[in-house]
GROMACS .gro file of N, CA and C in nm:
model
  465
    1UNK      N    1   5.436   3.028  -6.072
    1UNK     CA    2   5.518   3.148  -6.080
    1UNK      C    3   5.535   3.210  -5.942
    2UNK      N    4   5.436   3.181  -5.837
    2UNK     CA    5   5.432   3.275  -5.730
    2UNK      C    6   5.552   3.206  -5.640
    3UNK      N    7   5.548   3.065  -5.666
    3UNK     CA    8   5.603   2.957  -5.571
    3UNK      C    9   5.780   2.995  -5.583
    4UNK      N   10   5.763   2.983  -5.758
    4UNK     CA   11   5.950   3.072  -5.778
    4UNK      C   12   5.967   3.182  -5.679
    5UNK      N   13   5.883   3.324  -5.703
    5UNK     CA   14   5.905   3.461  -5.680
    5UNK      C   15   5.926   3.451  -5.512
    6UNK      N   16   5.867   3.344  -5.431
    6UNK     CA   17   5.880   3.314  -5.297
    6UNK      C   18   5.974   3.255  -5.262
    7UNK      N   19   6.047   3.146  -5.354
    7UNK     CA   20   6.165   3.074  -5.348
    7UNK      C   21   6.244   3.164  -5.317
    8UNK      N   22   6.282   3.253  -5.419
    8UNK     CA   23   6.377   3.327  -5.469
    8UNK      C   24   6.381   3.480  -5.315
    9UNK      N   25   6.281   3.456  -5.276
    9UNK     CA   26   6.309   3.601  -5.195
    9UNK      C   27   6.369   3.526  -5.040
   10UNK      N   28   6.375   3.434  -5.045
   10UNK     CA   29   6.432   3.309  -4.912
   10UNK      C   30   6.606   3.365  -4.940
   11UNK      N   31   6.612   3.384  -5.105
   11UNK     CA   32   6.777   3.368  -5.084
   11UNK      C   33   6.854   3.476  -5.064
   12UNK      N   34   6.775   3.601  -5.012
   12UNK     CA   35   6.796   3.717  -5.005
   12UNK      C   36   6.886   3.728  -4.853
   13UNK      N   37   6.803   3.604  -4.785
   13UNK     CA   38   6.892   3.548  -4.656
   13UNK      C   39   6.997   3.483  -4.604
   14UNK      N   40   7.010   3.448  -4.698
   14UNK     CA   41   7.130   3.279  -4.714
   14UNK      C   42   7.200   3.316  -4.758
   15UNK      N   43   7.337   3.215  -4.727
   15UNK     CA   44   7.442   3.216  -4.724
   15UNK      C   45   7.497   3.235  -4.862
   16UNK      N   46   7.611   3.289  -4.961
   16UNK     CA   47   7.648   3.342  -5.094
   16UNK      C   48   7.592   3.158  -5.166
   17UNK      N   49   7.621   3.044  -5.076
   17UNK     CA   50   7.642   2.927  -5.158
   17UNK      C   51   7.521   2.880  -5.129
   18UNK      N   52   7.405   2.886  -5.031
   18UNK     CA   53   7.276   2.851  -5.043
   18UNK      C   54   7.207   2.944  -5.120
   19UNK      N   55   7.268   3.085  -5.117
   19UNK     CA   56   7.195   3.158  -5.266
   19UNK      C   57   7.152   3.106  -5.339
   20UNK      N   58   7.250   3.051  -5.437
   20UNK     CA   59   7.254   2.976  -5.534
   20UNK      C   60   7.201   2.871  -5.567
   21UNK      N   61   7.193   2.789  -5.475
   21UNK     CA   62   7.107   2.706  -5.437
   21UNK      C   63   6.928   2.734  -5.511
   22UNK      N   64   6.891   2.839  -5.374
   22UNK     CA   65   6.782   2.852  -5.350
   22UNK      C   66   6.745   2.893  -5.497
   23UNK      N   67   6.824   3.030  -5.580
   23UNK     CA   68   6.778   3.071  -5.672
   23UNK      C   69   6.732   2.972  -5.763
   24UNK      N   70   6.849   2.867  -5.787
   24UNK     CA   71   6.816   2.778  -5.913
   24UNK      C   72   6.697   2.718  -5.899
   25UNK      N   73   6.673   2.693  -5.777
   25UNK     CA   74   6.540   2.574  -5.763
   25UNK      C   75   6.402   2.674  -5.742
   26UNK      N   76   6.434   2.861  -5.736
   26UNK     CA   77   6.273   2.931  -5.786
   26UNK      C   78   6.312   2.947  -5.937
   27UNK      N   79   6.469   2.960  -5.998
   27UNK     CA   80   6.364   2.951  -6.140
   27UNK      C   81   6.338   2.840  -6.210
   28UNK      N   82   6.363   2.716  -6.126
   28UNK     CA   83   6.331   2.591  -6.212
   28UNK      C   84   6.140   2.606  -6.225
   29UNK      N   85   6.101   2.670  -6.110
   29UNK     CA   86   5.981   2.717  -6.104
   29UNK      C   87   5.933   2.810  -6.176
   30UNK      N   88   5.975   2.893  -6.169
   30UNK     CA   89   5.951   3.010  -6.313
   30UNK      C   90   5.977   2.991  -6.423
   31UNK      N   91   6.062   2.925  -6.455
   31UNK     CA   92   6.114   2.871  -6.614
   31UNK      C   93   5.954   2.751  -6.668
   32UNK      N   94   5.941   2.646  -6.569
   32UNK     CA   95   5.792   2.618  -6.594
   32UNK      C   96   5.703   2.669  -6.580
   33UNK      N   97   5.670   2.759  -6.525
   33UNK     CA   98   5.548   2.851  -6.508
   33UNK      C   99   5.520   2.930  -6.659
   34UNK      N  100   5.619   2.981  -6.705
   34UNK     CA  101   5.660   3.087  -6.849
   34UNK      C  102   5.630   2.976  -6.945
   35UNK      N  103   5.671   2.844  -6.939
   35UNK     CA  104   5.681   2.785  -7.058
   35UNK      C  105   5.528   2.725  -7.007
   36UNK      N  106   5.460   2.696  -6.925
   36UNK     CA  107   5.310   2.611  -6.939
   36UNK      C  108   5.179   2.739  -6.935
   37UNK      N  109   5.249   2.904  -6.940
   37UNK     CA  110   5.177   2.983  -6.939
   37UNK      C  111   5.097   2.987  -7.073
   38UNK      N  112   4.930   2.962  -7.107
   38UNK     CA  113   4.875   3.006  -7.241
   38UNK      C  114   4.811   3.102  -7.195
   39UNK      N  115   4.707   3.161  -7.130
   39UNK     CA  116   4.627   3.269  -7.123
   39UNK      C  117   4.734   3.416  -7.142
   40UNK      N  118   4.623   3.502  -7.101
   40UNK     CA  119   4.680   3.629  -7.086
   40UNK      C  120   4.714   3.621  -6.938
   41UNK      N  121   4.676   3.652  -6.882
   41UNK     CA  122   4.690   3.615  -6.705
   41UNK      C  123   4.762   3.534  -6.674
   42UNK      N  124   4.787   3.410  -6.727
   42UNK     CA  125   4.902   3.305  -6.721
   42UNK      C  126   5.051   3.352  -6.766
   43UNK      N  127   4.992   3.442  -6.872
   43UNK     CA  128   5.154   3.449  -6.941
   43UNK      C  129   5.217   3.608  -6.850
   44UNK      N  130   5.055   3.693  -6.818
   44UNK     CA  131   5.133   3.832  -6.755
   44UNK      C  132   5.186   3.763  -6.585
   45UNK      N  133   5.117   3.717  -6.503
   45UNK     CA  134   5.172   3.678  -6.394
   45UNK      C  135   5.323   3.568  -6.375
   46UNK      N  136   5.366   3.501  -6.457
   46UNK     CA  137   5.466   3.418  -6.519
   46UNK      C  138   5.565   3.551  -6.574
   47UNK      N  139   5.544   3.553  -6.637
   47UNK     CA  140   5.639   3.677  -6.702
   47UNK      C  141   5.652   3.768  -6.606
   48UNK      N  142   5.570   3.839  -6.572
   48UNK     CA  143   5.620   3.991  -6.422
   48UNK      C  144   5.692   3.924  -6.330
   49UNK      N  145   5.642   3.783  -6.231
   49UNK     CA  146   5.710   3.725  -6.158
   49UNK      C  147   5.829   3.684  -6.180
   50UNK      N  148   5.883   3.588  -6.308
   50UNK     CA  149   5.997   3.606  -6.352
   50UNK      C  150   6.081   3.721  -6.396
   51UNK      N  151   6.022   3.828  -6.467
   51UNK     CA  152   6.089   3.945  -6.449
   51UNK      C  153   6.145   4.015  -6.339
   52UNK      N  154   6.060   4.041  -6.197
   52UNK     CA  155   6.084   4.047  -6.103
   52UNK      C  156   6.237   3.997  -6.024
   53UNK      N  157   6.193   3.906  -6.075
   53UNK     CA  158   6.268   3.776  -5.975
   53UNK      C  159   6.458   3.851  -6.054
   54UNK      N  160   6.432   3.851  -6.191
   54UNK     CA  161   6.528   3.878  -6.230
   54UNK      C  162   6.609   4.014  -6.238
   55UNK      N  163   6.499   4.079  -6.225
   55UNK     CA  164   6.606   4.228  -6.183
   55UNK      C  165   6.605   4.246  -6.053
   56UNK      N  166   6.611   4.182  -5.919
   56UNK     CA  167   6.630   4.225  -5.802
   56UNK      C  168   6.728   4.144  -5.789
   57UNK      N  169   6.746   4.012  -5.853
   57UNK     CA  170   6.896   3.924  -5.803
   57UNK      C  171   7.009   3.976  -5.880
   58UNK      N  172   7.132   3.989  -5.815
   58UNK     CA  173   7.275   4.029  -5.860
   58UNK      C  174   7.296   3.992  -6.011
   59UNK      N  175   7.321   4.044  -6.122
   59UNK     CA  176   7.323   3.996  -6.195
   59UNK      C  177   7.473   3.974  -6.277
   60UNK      N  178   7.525   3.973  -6.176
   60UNK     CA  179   7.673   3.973  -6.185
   60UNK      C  180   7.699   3.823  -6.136
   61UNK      N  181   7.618   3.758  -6.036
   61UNK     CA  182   7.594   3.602  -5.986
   61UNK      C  183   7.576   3.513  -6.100
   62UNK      N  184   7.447   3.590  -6.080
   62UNK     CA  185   7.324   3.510  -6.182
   62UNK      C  186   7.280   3.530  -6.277
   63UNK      N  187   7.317   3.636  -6.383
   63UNK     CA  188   7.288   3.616  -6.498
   63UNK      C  189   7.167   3.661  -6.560
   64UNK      N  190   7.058   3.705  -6.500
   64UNK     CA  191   6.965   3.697  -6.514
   64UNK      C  192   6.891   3.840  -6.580
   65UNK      N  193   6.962   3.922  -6.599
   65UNK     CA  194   6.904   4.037  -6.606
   65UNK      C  195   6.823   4.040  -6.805
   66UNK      N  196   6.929   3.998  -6.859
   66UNK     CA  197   6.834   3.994  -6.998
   66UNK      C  198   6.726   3.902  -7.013
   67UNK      N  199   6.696   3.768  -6.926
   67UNK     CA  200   6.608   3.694  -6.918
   67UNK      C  201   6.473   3.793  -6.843
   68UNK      N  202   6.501   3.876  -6.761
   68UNK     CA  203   6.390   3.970  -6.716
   68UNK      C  204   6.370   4.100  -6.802
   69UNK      N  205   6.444   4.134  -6.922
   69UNK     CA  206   6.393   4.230  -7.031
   69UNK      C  207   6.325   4.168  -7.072
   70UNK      N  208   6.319   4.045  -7.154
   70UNK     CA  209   6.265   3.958  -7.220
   70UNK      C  210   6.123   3.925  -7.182
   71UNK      N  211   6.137   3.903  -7.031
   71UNK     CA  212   5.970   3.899  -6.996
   71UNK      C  213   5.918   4.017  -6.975
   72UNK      N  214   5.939   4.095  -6.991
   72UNK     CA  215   5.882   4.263  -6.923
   72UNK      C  216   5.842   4.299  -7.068
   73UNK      N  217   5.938   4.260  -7.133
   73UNK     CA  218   5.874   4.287  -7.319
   73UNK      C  219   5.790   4.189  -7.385
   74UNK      N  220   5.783   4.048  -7.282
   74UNK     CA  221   5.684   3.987  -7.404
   74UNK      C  222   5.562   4.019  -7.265
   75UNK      N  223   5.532   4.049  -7.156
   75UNK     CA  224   5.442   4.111  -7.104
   75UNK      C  225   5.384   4.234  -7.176
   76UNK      N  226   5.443   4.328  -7.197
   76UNK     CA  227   5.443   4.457  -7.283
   76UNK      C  228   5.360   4.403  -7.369
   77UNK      N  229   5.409   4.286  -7.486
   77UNK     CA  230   5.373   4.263  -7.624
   77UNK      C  231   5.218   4.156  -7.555
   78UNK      N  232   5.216   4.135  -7.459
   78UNK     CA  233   5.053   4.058  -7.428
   78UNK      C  234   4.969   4.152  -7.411
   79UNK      N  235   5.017   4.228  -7.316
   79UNK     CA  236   4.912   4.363  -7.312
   79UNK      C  237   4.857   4.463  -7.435
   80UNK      N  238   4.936   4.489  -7.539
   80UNK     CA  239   4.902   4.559  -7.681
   80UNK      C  240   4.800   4.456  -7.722
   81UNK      N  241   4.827   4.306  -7.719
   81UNK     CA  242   4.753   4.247  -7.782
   81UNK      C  243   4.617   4.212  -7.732
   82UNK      N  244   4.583   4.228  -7.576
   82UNK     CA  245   4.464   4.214  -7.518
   82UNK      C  246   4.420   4.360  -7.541
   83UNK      N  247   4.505   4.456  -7.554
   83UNK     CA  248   4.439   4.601  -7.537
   83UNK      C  249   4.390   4.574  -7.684
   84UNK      N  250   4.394   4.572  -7.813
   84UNK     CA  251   4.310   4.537  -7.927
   84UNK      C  252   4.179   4.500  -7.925
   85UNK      N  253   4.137   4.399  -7.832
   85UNK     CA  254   4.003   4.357  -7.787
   85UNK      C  255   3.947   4.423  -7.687
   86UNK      N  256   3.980   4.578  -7.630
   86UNK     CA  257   3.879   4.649  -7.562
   86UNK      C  258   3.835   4.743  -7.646
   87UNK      N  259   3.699   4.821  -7.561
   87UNK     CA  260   3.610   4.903  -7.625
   87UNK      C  261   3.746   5.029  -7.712
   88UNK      N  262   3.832   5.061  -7.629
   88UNK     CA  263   3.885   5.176  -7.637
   88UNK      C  264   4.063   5.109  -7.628
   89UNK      N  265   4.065   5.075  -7.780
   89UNK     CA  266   4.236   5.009  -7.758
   89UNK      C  267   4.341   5.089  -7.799
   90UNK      N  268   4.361   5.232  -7.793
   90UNK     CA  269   4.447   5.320  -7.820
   90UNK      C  270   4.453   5.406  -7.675
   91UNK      N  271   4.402   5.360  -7.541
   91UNK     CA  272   4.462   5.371  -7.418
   91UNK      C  273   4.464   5.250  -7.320
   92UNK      N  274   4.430   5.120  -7.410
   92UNK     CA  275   4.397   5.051  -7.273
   92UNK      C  276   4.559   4.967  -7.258
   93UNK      N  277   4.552   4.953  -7.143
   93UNK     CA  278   4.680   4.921  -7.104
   93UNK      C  279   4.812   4.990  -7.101
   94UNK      N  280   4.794   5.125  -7.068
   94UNK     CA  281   4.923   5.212  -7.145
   94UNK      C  282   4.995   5.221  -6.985
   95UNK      N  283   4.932   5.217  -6.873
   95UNK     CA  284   5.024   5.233  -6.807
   95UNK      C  285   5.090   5.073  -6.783
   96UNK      N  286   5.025   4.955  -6.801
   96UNK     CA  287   5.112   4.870  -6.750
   96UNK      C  288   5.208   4.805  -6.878
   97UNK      N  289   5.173   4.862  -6.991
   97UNK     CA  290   5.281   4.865  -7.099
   97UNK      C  291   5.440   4.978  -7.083
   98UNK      N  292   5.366   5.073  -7.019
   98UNK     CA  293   5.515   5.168  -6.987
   98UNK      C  294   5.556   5.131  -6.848
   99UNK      N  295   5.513   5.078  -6.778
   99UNK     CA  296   5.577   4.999  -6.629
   99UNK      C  297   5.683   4.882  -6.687
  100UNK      N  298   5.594   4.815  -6.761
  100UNK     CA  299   5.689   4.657  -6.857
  100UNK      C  300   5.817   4.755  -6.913
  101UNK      N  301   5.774   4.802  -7.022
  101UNK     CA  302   5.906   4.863  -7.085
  101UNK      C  303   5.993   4.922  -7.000
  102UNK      N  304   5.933   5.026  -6.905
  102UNK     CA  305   6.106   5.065  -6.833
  102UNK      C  306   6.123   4.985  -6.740
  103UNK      N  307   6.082   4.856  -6.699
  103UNK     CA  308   6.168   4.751  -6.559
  103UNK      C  309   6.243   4.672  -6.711
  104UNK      N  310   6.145   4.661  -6.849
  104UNK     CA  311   6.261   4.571  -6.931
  104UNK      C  312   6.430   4.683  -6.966
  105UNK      N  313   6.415   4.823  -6.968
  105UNK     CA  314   6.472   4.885  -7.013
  105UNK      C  315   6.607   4.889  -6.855
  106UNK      N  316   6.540   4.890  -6.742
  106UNK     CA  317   6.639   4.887  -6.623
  106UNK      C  318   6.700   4.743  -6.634
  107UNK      N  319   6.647   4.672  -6.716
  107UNK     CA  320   6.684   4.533  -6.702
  107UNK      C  321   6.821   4.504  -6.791
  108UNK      N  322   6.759   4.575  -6.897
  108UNK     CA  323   6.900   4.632  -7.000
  108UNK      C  324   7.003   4.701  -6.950
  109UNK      N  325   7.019   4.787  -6.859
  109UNK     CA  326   7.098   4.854  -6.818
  109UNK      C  327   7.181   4.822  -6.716
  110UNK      N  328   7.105   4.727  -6.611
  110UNK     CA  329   7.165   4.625  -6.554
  110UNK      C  330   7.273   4.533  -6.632
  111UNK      N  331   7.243   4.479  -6.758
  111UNK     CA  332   7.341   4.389  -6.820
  111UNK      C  333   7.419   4.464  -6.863
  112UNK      N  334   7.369   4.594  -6.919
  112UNK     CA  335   7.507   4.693  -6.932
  112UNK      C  336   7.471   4.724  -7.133
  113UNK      N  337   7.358   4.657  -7.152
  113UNK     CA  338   7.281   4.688  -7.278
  113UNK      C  339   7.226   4.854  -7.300
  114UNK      N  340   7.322   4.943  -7.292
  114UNK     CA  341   7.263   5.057  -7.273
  114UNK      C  342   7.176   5.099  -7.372
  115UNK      N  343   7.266   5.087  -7.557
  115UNK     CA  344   7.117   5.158  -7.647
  115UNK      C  345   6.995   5.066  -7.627
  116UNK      N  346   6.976   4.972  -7.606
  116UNK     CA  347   6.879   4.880  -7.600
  116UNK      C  348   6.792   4.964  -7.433
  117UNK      N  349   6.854   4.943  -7.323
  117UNK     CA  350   6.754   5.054  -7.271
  117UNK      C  351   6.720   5.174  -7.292
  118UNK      N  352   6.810   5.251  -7.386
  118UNK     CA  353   6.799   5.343  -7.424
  118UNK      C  354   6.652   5.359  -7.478
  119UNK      N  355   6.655   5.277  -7.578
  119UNK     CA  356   6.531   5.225  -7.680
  119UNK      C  357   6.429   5.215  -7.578
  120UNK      N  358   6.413   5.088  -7.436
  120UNK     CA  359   6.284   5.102  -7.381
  120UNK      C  360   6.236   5.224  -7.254
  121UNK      N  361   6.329   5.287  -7.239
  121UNK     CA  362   6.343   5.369  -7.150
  121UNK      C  363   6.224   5.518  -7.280
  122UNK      N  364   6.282   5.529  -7.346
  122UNK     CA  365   6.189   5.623  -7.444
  122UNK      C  366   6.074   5.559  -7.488
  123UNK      N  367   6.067   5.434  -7.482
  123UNK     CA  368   5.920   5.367  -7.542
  123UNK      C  369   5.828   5.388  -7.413
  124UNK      N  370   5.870   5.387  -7.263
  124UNK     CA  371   5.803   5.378  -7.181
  124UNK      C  372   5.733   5.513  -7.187
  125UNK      N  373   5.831   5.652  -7.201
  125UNK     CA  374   5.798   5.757  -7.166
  125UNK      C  375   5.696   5.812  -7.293
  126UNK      N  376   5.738   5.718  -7.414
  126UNK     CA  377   5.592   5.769  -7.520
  126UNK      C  378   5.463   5.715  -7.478
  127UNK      N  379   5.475   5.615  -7.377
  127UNK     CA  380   5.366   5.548  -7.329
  127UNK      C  381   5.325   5.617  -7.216
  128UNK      N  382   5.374   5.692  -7.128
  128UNK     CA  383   5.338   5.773  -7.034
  128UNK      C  384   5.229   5.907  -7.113
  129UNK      N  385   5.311   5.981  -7.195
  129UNK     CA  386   5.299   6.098  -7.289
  129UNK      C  387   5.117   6.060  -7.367
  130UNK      N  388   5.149   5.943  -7.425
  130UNK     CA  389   4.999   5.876  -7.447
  130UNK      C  390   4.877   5.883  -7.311
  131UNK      N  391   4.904   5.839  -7.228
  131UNK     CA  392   4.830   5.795  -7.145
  131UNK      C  393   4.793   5.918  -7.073
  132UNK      N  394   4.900   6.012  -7.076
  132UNK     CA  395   4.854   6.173  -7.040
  132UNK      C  396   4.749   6.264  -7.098
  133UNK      N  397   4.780   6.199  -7.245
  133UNK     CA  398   4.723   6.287  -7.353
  133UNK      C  399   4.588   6.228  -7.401
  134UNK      N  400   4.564   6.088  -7.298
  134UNK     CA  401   4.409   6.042  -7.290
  134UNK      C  402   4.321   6.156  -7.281
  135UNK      N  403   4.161   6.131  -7.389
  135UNK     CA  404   4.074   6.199  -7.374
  135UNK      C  405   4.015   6.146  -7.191
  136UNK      N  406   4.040   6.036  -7.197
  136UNK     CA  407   4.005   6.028  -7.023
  136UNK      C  408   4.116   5.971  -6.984
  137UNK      N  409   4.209   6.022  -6.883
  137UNK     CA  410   4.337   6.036  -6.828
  137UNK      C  411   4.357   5.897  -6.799
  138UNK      N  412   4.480   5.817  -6.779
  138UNK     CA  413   4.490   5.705  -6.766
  138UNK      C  414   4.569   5.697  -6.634
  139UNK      N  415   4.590   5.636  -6.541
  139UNK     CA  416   4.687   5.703  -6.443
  139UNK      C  417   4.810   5.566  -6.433
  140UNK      N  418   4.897   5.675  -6.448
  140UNK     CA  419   5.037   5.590  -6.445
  140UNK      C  420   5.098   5.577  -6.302
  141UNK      N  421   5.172   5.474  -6.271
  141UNK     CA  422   5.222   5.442  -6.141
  141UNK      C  423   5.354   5.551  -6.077
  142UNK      N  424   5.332   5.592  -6.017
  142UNK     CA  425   5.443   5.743  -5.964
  142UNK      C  426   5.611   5.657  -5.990
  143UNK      N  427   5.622   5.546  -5.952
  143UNK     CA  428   5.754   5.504  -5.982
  143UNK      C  429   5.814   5.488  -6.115
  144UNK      N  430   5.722   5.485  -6.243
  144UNK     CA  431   5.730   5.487  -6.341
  144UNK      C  432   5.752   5.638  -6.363
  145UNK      N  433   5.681   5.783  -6.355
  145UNK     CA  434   5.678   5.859  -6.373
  145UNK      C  435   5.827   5.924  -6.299
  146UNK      N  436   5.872   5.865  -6.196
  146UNK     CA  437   5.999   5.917  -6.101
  146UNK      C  438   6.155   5.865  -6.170
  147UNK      N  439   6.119   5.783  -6.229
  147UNK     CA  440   6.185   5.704  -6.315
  147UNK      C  441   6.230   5.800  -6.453
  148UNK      N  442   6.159   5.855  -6.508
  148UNK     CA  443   6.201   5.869  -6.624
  148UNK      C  444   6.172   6.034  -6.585
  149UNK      N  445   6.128   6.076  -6.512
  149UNK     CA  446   6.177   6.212  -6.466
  149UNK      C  447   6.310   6.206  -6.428
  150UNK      N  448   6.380   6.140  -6.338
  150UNK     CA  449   6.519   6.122  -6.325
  150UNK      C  450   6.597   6.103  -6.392
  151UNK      N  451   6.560   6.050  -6.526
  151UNK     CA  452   6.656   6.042  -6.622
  151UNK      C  453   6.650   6.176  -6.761
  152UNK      N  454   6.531   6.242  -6.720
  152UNK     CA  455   6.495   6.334  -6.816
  152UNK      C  456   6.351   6.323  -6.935
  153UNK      N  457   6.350   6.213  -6.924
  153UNK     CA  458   6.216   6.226  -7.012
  153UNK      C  459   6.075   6.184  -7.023
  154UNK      N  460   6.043   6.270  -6.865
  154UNK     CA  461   5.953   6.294  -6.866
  154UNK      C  462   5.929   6.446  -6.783
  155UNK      N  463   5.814   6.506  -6.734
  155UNK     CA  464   5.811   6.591  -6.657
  155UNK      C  465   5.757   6.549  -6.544
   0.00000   0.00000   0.00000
């Protein structure tokens, strides 16, 4: 996954037609990385990196922007499910579950899927609202919090 996310930041340099190039051959890398991912760690580093990869490239080129909701939400959906197996699973993971949901929800909005970000853009900020309302505070990432203050829902 790392080898894609490195591919892919080469084409940030190159020419509109080695773009293209370069991109296809980091996600031929990420596309295997996602599909030979089993762990938790396998599947969150595979998935964020491909997510990544996919909301910073044009997606007017490449296409890519609902393929990076997709991983930001089945990241989201790994984390609920590892947070089940800690001591305390009604805060664990809440901030990197509301980080997943609003890059999947910008990812939506990018394709132009607005109620659909609509939808993760408010799931993130109930996940913020949670993580606030921890008996021991959880701390959320300021870009997440700047994020949905800018759009209104959060404070």
């Amino acid at each position: 996954a790392y080898k894609g996310a490195l591919v892919a930041m080469r084409g940030g340099d190159a020419s509109p037609l080695a773009a293209v190039e370069i991109i296809a051959e980091a996600y031929g890398y990420l596309d295997r990385a996602v599909a030979l991912a089993k762990t938790p760690e396998e599947i969150f580093d595979s998935r964020l990196s491909r997510g990544g990869v996919s909301r910073s490239v044009p997606d007017t080129i490449f296409g890519k922007a609902l393929v990076g909701a997709d991983d930001y939400l089945a990241a989201a959906q790994e984390y609920r499910k590892l947070g089940t197996t800690t001591p305390a699973p009604e805060t664990a993971f809440l901030a990197e579950m509301a980080d997943a949901c609003l890059n999947a929800a910008l990812c939506f909005e990018t394709a132009g899927k607005e109620a659909e970000a609509g939808t993760w853009f408010r799931e993130s900020a109930r996940l913020v609202a949670l993580a606030d309302a921890a008996s021991t505070p959880v701390r959320v990432p300021a870009a997440v919090r700047l994020e949905l203050v800018k759009r209104g829902l959060a404070k």
